[in-house]
Coordinates of N, CA, C and O in Angstrom, one line a residue:
M213 N 10.6 8.9 1.7 CA 9.4 9.0 1.2 C 8.5 8.8 1.8 O 8.4 7.7 2.3
A214 N 7.4 9.7 2.1 CA 6.4 9.6 3.3 C 5.3 8.5 2.4 O 5.6 8.9 1.0
T215 N 4.8 7.8 3.4 CA 3.9 6.7 2.7 C 2.4 7.6 3.1 O 2.5 7.5 4.7
F216 N 1.2 8.0 2.8 CA 0.4 8.6 3.2 C -0.9 7.5 3.1 O -1.3 6.9 2.2
I217 N -1.3 7.0 4.5 CA -2.4 5.9 4.7 C -3.9 6.5 4.8 O -3.5 7.8 6.0
G218 N -4.7 6.1 4.0 CA -6.0 6.5 4.2 C -6.8 7.4 3.3 O -5.8 7.9 2.4
E219 N -8.0 7.5 3.4 CA -8.5 8.5 2.7 C -9.4 9.5 3.0 O -10.2 9.0 4.3
N220 N -9.3 10.8 3.0 CA -10.4 11.6 3.8 C -11.1 12.5 3.1 O -10.5 12.9 2.0
F221 N -12.2 12.7 3.6 CA -13.5 13.4 2.8 C -13.3 14.8 3.6 O -13.7 15.1 4.7
C222 N -12.9 15.4 2.4 CA -13.2 17.2 2.9 C -13.7 18.1 2.2 O -14.2 18.0 1.1
K223 N -13.7 19.2 2.8 CA -14.4 20.3 2.1 C -13.6 21.3 1.5 O -12.6 21.7 2.3
V224 N -13.7 21.9 0.5 CA -13.3 23.1 -0.2 C -14.0 24.4 0.5 O -15.5 24.6 0.0
D225 N -13.3 25.3 1.0 CA -14.1 26.6 1.3 C -14.1 27.4 0.0 O -13.8 27.4 -0.9
A226 N -14.8 28.6 0.3 CA -15.4 29.7 -0.8 C -13.8 29.8 -1.2 O -14.0 30.3 -2.7
K227 N -12.8 30.1 -0.8 CA -11.7 30.8 -1.7 C -10.7 29.6 -1.9 O -9.8 29.8 -2.7
G228 N -11.4 28.2 -1.9 CA -10.3 27.3 -2.5 C -9.4 26.5 -1.8 O -8.4 25.8 -1.9
R229 N -9.7 26.7 -0.3 CA -8.5 26.2 0.6 C -9.4 24.8 1.2 O -10.3 24.6 1.2
I230 N -8.5 24.0 1.5 CA -8.5 22.4 2.1 C -7.8 22.2 3.1 O -6.5 22.7 3.3
T231 N -8.4 21.6 4.3 CA -7.7 21.4 5.6 C -7.0 20.3 5.2 O -7.6 19.1 5.0
L232 N -5.4 20.3 5.6 CA -4.9 18.8 5.7 C -5.1 18.2 6.8 O -4.9 18.7 7.7
P233 N -5.7 17.0 6.4 CA -6.0 16.1 7.7 C -4.6 16.0 8.6 O -4.0 15.5 8.1
A234 N -4.8 16.0 10.2 CA -3.9 15.9 10.8 C -3.1 14.6 10.7 O -2.0 14.2 11.1
A235 N -3.8 13.6 10.2 CA -3.1 12.2 10.2 C -2.1 12.3 9.0 O -1.0 11.6 8.9
F236 N -2.2 12.9 7.7 CA -1.4 12.8 6.7 C -0.4 13.9 7.3 O 0.9 13.6 7.0
K237 N -0.7 15.1 8.2 CA 0.5 15.7 8.4 C 1.4 14.9 9.3 O 2.5 15.2 9.0
K238 N 1.1 14.0 10.0 CA 1.9 13.3 11.1 C 2.9 12.0 10.2 O 3.6 12.0 10.7
Q239 N 2.3 11.7 9.1 CA 2.8 11.2 8.4 C 4.0 11.7 7.5 O 5.0 10.6 6.9
M240 N 4.1 12.9 7.6 CA 5.4 13.8 6.7 C 6.5 13.6 7.5 O 6.4 14.1 8.8
P241 N 7.5 13.9 7.2 CA 8.7 14.2 7.8 C 8.6 15.5 8.4 O 8.2 16.7 7.6
S242 N 9.3 15.6 9.7 CA 9.0 17.0 10.4 C 9.8 18.6 10.1 O 9.1 19.3 10.0
D243 N 10.4 18.1 8.9 CA 11.3 19.1 8.1 C 10.7 19.7 6.9 O 10.8 20.8 6.2
A244 N 9.2 18.9 6.5 CA 8.7 18.9 5.5 C 7.0 19.1 5.4 O 6.5 18.8 4.6
R245 N 6.6 19.6 6.5 CA 5.1 19.4 6.6 C 4.5 20.9 6.2 O 3.2 21.0 6.7
D246 N 5.1 22.0 5.8 CA 4.7 22.9 5.4 C 4.5 23.4 3.9 O 3.4 24.1 3.7
H247 N 5.4 23.0 3.2 CA 5.1 23.3 1.9 C 5.0 22.3 0.8 O 5.6 21.2 1.2
F248 N 4.1 22.5 -0.1 CA 3.9 21.2 -1.0 C 3.7 21.7 -2.7 O 4.2 22.9 -2.9
I249 N 4.0 20.9 -3.7 CA 3.8 21.3 -4.7 C 2.6 20.2 -5.2 O 2.2 19.0 -5.0
V250 N 1.7 20.9 -6.2 CA 0.5 20.1 -6.5 C 0.4 20.5 -8.4 O 0.9 21.6 -8.6
R251 N -0.3 19.4 -8.8 CA -0.1 19.4 -10.1 C -1.3 18.4 -10.5 O -1.6 17.6 -9.9
K252 N -1.7 18.6 -11.7 CA -2.8 17.7 -12.5 C -1.9 16.5 -12.5 O -0.9 16.3 -13.2
D253 N -2.6 15.2 -12.3 CA -2.3 13.8 -12.7 C -2.2 13.7 -14.1 O -2.7 14.2 -14.9
I254 N -1.1 12.9 -14.4 CA -0.8 12.5 -15.8 C -2.2 11.6 -16.3 O -2.3 11.6 -17.4
F255 N -2.1 10.7 -15.5 CA -3.4 9.6 -16.0 C -4.4 9.7 -15.7 O -5.7 9.4 -16.3
D256 N -4.8 10.3 -14.4 CA -6.4 10.2 -13.9 C -6.7 11.8 -13.7 O -6.0 12.6 -13.7
N257 N -8.2 11.8 -13.8 CA -8.7 13.2 -13.3 C -8.6 13.7 -11.7 O -9.7 13.8 -11.4
C258 N -7.5 13.9 -11.5 CA -7.1 14.2 -10.2 C -5.9 15.1 -10.0 O -5.5 15.1 -10.9
L259 N -5.9 16.0 -8.9 CA -4.5 16.5 -8.9 C -3.6 15.8 -7.7 O -4.0 14.7 -7.2
V260 N -2.0 16.0 -7.8 CA -1.5 15.2 -6.7 C -0.5 16.3 -6.1 O -0.3 17.0 -6.6
L261 N -0.8 15.7 -4.9 CA 0.2 16.8 -4.0 C 1.0 16.2 -3.3 O 1.1 14.9 -2.9
Y262 N 2.5 16.8 -3.2 CA 3.8 16.1 -3.1 C 4.5 17.4 -1.8 O 4.6 18.4 -1.8
S263 N 4.9 16.5 -1.1 CA 5.5 17.6 0.1 C 6.8 17.7 -0.9 O 7.1 17.2 -2.0
L264 N 7.4 18.9 -0.1 CA 9.0 19.2 -1.0 C 10.0 17.9 -1.2 O 10.5 18.2 -2.4
D265 N 9.9 17.3 0.1 CA 10.8 16.2 -0.1 C 10.6 15.3 -1.3 O 11.3 14.8 -2.0
D266 N 9.4 14.7 -1.2 CA 8.7 13.7 -2.2 C 8.9 14.3 -3.7 O 9.2 13.8 -4.5
W267 N 8.5 15.7 -3.6 CA 8.8 16.3 -5.0 C 10.4 16.3 -5.7 O 10.3 16.1 -6.8
N268 N 11.1 16.5 -4.8 CA 12.6 16.8 -5.1 C 12.6 15.4 -5.4 O 13.8 15.3 -6.6
K269 N 12.3 14.3 -4.9 CA 12.6 12.6 -5.5 C 12.1 12.8 -6.9 O 12.5 11.9 -7.8
Q270 N 11.2 13.0 -7.1 CA 10.3 13.0 -8.5 C 11.3 13.8 -9.4 O 11.4 13.4 -10.5
L271 N 11.7 15.1 -9.0 CA 12.6 15.7 -9.9 C 14.1 14.7 -10.2 O 14.3 14.9 -11.2
E272 N 14.5 14.1 -9.1 CA 15.5 13.5 -9.2 C 15.2 12.2 -10.5 O 16.0 12.1 -11.3
K273 N 14.3 11.7 -10.5 CA 13.8 10.6 -11.4 C 14.0 11.2 -13.0 O 14.2 10.7 -14.0
I274 N 13.2 12.6 -12.9 CA 13.0 13.1 -14.4 C 14.4 13.4 -14.7 O 14.8 13.0 -16.0
R275 N 15.2 13.9 -13.8 CA 16.8 14.6 -14.3 C 17.2 13.5 -14.8 O 18.2 13.7 -15.8
K276 N 17.3 11.9 -14.6 CA 18.1 10.9 -14.9 C 17.8 10.4 -16.1 O 18.3 9.8 -17.1
K277 N 16.0 10.9 -16.6 CA 15.8 10.1 -17.9 C 15.5 11.1 -19.0 O 15.4 10.7 -20.1
V278 N 15.6 12.5 -18.7 CA 15.3 13.2 -19.8 C 16.3 14.2 -20.1 O 17.0 14.7 -19.3
N279 N 16.1 14.4 -21.4 CA 17.3 15.6 -22.0 C 16.7 16.5 -22.6 O 15.8 16.5 -23.6
P280 N 16.5 17.8 -22.3 CA 16.2 18.9 -22.7 C 16.2 19.4 -24.0 O 15.5 20.0 -24.5
Y281 N 17.3 18.8 -24.5 CA 17.6 19.1 -25.9 C 17.0 18.1 -26.8 O 17.1 18.2 -28.1
N282 N 16.2 17.2 -26.4 CA 15.6 16.2 -27.1 C 13.8 16.9 -27.5 O 13.6 17.1 -26.1
R283 N 13.9 16.9 -28.9 CA 12.3 17.7 -28.7 C 11.1 16.9 -27.9 O 10.0 17.6 -27.4
A284 N 11.2 15.6 -28.1 CA 10.0 14.9 -27.5 C 10.3 14.9 -25.7 O 9.2 15.1 -25.1
H285 N 11.5 14.9 -25.1 CA 11.6 15.2 -23.7 C 11.5 16.5 -23.4 O 10.9 16.9 -22.3
S286 N 11.6 17.6 -24.4 CA 11.2 19.0 -24.3 C 9.6 19.1 -24.2 O 9.3 20.1 -23.1
S287 N 9.0 18.7 -24.8 CA 7.7 18.6 -24.9 C 6.8 18.1 -23.8 O 6.2 18.8 -22.9
F288 N 7.5 17.0 -23.2 CA 7.2 16.2 -22.1 C 7.3 17.0 -20.8 O 6.4 17.6 -20.0
L289 N 8.8 17.4 -20.7 CA 8.8 18.7 -19.6 C 7.8 20.0 -19.5 O 7.4 20.1 -18.6
R290 N 7.6 20.7 -20.7 CA 6.7 21.7 -20.7 C 5.3 21.2 -20.2 O 4.4 22.1 -19.4
N291 N 4.8 20.0 -20.7 CA 3.6 20.0 -20.5 C 3.7 19.1 -19.1 O 2.4 19.2 -18.3
F292 N 4.4 18.5 -18.6 CA 4.3 18.1 -17.0 C 4.7 19.3 -16.3 O 3.9 19.1 -15.4
F293 N 5.6 20.1 -16.3 CA 5.4 21.2 -15.3 C 4.0 22.3 -15.4 O 3.9 23.2 -14.8
K294 N 3.5 22.3 -16.8 CA 2.2 23.3 -16.7 C 1.3 23.1 -15.6 O 1.1 22.0 -15.7
G295 N 1.0 24.2 -15.4 CA 0.0 24.1 -14.3 C 0.0 24.3 -12.8 O -0.7 24.3 -12.0
M296 N 1.5 23.8 -12.6 CA 1.6 23.1 -11.4 C 1.9 24.5 -10.4 O 2.0 25.6 -10.8
A297 N 1.8 24.0 -8.9 CA 1.8 25.5 -8.1 C 2.3 24.7 -6.8 O 2.2 23.7 -6.4
E298 N 2.8 25.9 -6.3 CA 3.8 25.6 -4.7 C 2.5 26.0 -3.8 O 2.1 27.3 -4.0
L299 N 2.3 25.3 -3.0 CA 1.3 25.8 -1.6 C 2.0 25.7 -0.3 O 3.2 25.0 -0.1
E300 N 1.5 26.3 0.5 CA 2.2 26.7 1.9 C 0.6 26.3 3.0 O -0.3 27.3 2.5
L301 N 0.8 25.5 4.1 CA -0.1 25.5 4.9 C -0.2 26.8 5.7 O 0.9 27.4 6.0
D302 N -1.5 27.1 5.9 CA -1.4 28.1 6.8 C -1.7 27.8 8.2 O -1.4 26.9 8.7
S303 N -1.8 28.9 9.2 CA -1.6 28.5 10.8 C -2.6 27.8 10.9 O -2.7 27.0 12.0
N304 N -4.0 27.2 9.9 CA -4.8 26.3 10.4 C -4.8 24.8 9.8 O -5.9 24.3 9.6
S305 N -3.5 24.7 9.1 CA -3.2 23.7 8.4 C -4.2 23.5 7.3 O -4.5 22.5 6.9
R306 N -4.4 24.6 6.6 CA -5.1 24.8 5.4 C -4.2 24.9 4.3 O -3.1 25.9 4.2
F307 N -4.5 24.6 3.1 CA -3.7 25.0 1.8 C -4.6 25.6 0.9 O -5.8 24.8 0.7
L308 N -4.1 26.6 -0.2 CA -4.9 27.2 -1.3 C -4.7 26.4 -2.3 O -3.7 26.7 -3.0
V309 N -5.8 25.9 -2.7 CA -5.2 25.3 -4.4 C -6.0 26.4 -5.2 O -7.1 26.7 -5.0
P310 N -5.2 26.7 -6.2 CA -5.6 27.5 -7.4 C -6.8 26.8 -8.0 O -7.3 25.8 -8.4
R311 N -8.0 28.0 -8.4 CA -9.3 27.6 -8.7 C -9.0 27.0 -10.1 O -9.7 25.9 -10.4
R312 N -7.9 27.1 -10.8 CA -7.8 26.7 -12.4 C -7.5 25.2 -11.9 O -8.0 24.7 -13.1
L313 N -7.1 25.0 -11.1 CA -6.6 23.5 -10.9 C -7.3 22.5 -10.1 O -8.1 21.5 -10.7
L314 N -8.7 23.4 -9.3 CA -9.7 22.7 -9.1 C -10.7 22.6 -10.0 O -11.2 21.0 -10.4
D315 N -10.8 23.3 -10.7 CA -11.7 23.4 -12.3 C -11.2 22.0 -13.0 O -12.3 21.6 -13.7
L316 N -9.8 21.7 -13.1 CA -9.7 20.9 -14.2 C -10.1 19.5 -13.8 O -10.2 18.6 -14.6
I317 N -10.4 19.0 -12.6 CA -10.9 18.0 -12.0 C -12.3 18.1 -11.7 O -12.8 17.2 -11.0
D318 N -12.8 19.5 -12.0 CA -14.3 19.5 -11.7 C -14.6 19.3 -10.2 O -15.6 18.8 -10.1
A319 N -13.9 19.6 -9.3 CA -13.9 19.9 -8.1 C -15.2 21.1 -7.5 O -14.8 21.9 -8.1
G320 N -15.9 20.6 -6.7 CA -16.8 21.4 -6.2 C -16.6 21.4 -4.8 O -15.3 21.6 -4.5
R321 N -17.5 21.5 -3.6 CA -17.2 21.9 -2.2 C -16.6 20.5 -1.7 O -16.1 20.2 -1.0
D322 N -16.8 19.2 -2.3 CA -16.6 18.0 -1.5 C -15.3 17.4 -2.4 O -15.4 17.2 -3.4
V323 N -14.3 17.1 -1.7 CA -12.9 16.3 -2.3 C -12.8 15.3 -1.5 O -13.0 15.4 -0.3
V324 N -11.8 14.4 -2.1 CA -11.3 13.3 -1.2 C -9.9 13.4 -1.5 O -9.4 13.5 -2.5
L325 N -8.9 13.1 -0.1 CA -7.9 13.0 0.0 C -7.4 11.9 -0.1 O -7.7 11.2 1.0
A326 N -6.8 11.1 -1.0 CA -6.3 9.9 -0.7 C -4.9 9.6 -0.7 O -4.3 10.0 -1.5
G327 N -4.5 9.1 0.5 CA -2.9 8.5 0.3 C -2.7 7.5 -0.6 O -3.2 6.7 -0.7
Q328 N -1.2 8.2 -1.0 CA -0.7 7.1 -1.7 C 1.2 7.1 -1.4 O 1.3 7.7 -0.3
E329 N 2.1 6.6 -2.2 CA 3.4 6.5 -1.4 C 3.8 7.8 -2.1 O 4.0 7.7 -3.3
G330 N 4.5 8.5 -1.3 CA 5.1 9.7 -1.8 C 3.9 10.7 -2.1 O 4.7 11.9 -2.7
R331 N 2.9 10.7 -2.1 CA 1.8 11.7 -2.7 C 0.5 11.5 -2.1 O 0.0 10.3 -1.3
I332 N -0.4 12.6 -2.1 CA -1.8 12.8 -1.6 C -2.6 13.0 -3.3 O -2.3 13.9 -3.8
E333 N -3.5 12.1 -3.5 CA -4.4 12.7 -4.8 C -5.7 13.1 -4.0 O -6.0 12.8 -2.9
I334 N -6.0 14.3 -4.9 CA -7.1 15.2 -4.5 C -8.2 15.1 -5.8 O -8.0 15.1 -6.8
W335 N -9.1 14.3 -5.3 CA -10.4 14.4 -6.4 C -11.8 15.0 -5.9 O -12.0 14.9 -4.7
A336 N -12.3 15.1 -7.1 CA -13.7 15.6 -6.7 C -14.3 14.4 -6.4 O -14.3 13.2 -6.5
A337 N -15.1 14.5 -5.0 CA -15.7 13.6 -4.3 C -16.6 12.9 -5.1 O -16.8 11.2 -5.0
E338 N -17.2 12.9 -6.3 CA -18.3 12.4 -7.0 C -17.6 11.5 -8.0 O -18.1 10.5 -8.9
N339 N -16.4 11.9 -8.1 CA -15.5 11.2 -9.4 C -14.6 10.1 -8.7 O -14.2 8.8 -9.4
Y340 N -14.2 10.3 -7.5 CA -13.6 9.1 -6.6 C -13.8 7.8 -6.8 O -12.9 6.9 -6.7
H341 N -15.2 7.3 -6.5 CA -15.6 6.1 -6.5 C -15.5 5.3 -7.8 O -15.8 4.2 -8.1
K342 N -15.3 5.9 -8.9 CA -15.1 5.9 -10.4 C -13.7 5.1 -10.7 O -13.8 4.3 -11.6
T343 N -13.1 5.3 -9.3 CA -11.5 4.6 -9.6 C -11.6 3.0 -9.1 O -10.7 2.4 -9.3
D344 N -12.9 2.8 -8.7 CA -12.8 1.3 -7.8 C -12.8 0.4 -9.1 O -13.4 0.4 -10.3
I345 N -12.0 -0.8 -8.4 CA -12.0 -1.7 -9.7 C -12.7 -3.0 -8.5 O -12.5 -3.2 -7.3
S346 N -13.0 -4.3 -9.2 CA -13.8 -5.4 -8.6 C -12.2 -6.0 -7.8 O -11.2 -5.9 -8.0
G347 N -12.2 -6.6 -6.6 CA -11.4 -7.7 -6.0 C -10.8 -8.5 -6.7 O -9.5 -8.6 -6.9
E348 N -11.4 -8.7 -8.0 CA -10.9 -10.0 -8.8 C -9.9 -9.2 -9.8 O -8.9 -9.5 -10.1
E349 N -10.1 -8.0 -10.1 CA -9.4 -7.1 -11.0 C -8.0 -7.0 -10.1 O -7.0 -6.4 -10.6
L350 N -8.0 -6.5 -8.8 CA -7.1 -6.1 -8.3 C -6.2 -7.3 -8.0 O -5.0 -7.4 -7.8
A351 N -6.8 -8.4 -7.4 CA -6.1 -9.9 -7.7 C -5.3 -9.8 -8.8 O -3.9 -10.2 -8.5
S352 N -5.6 -9.5 -10.1 CA -5.4 -10.0 -11.3 C -4.0 -9.1 -11.3 O -3.1 -9.2 -12.0
L353 N -4.4 -7.6 -11.2 CA -3.3 -6.7 -11.1 C -2.0 -7.0 -10.0 O -0.8 -6.9 -10.8
A354 N -2.1 -7.4 -9.1 CA -1.5 -7.9 -7.7 C -0.7 -9.0 -8.6 O 0.8 -8.7 -8.5
E355 N -1.3 -9.9 -9.2 CA -0.3 -11.3 -9.8 C 0.5 -10.6 -10.8 O 1.8 -10.8 -10.8
D356 N 0.0 -9.6 -12.1 CA 0.8 -9.4 -12.9 C 1.8 -8.1 -12.5 O 3.1 -8.7 -13.2
I357 N 1.7 -7.8 -11.6 CA 2.7 -6.9 -11.0 C 3.6 -7.4 -10.3 O 4.8 -7.1 -10.5
L358 N 3.2 -7.9 -8.9 CA 4.1 -8.2 -7.8 C 4.4 -9.9 -8.0 O 4.9 -10.7 -7.2
G359 N 3.6 -10.6 -8.8 CA 3.7 -12.1 -8.6 C 4.8 -12.9 -9.8 O 4.6 -13.7 -9.9
G360 N 5.5 -12.0 -10.1 CA 6.5 -12.7 -11.0 C 7.3 -13.9 -10.5 O 7.3 -14.2 -9.2
N361 N 8.1 -14.2 -11.2 CA 8.9 -15.7 -10.7 C 10.1 -15.4 -10.0 O 11.1 -16.0 -9.7
S362 N 10.5 -14.0 -9.7 CA 11.6 -13.5 -9.1 C 11.9 -13.9 -8.0 O 11.1 -13.7 -7.0
N363 N 13.1 -14.1 -7.3 CA 13.3 -14.6 -6.1 C 13.9 -13.3 -5.1 O 14.1 -13.2 -4.1
E364 N 13.8 -11.8 -5.7 CA 14.3 -11.1 -5.2 C 13.2 -10.9 -3.9 O 12.3 -10.6 -3.6
E365 N 14.1 -9.9 -2.7 CA 13.4 -9.8 -1.8 C 13.3 -8.3 -1.3 O 14.7 -7.7 -1.5

């Protein structure tokens, strides 16, 4: 799974294309640098861009947990996959994001590509700063999530 480090402020051109920053492209496995899956995030008002390798890992997690013959699971699957798209880099390292997805996150010309573990989040620039939490809140989350008494390494 690729770890994408950094945040990049980018422009969306008139056709909806965004240039993938060279730093992110270098952080991807060499055999997975041209094809992506993009979808609306479940929790936040952003898009999530996965390399094909990382997307397939997400699918493995889903397949292990979901039974398509269970109504609730079927509803989850339908809505999870709704609106997603496959993207491909062009010769200028740009990918075309469908306008309907950009509209879902209220993205204008300015977006932020924020690196994560196994994915890149795409935010409308004016909304990205709203995700900030204080240093104290971050410390509290770290303690809650990572500060257990377990001796696992």
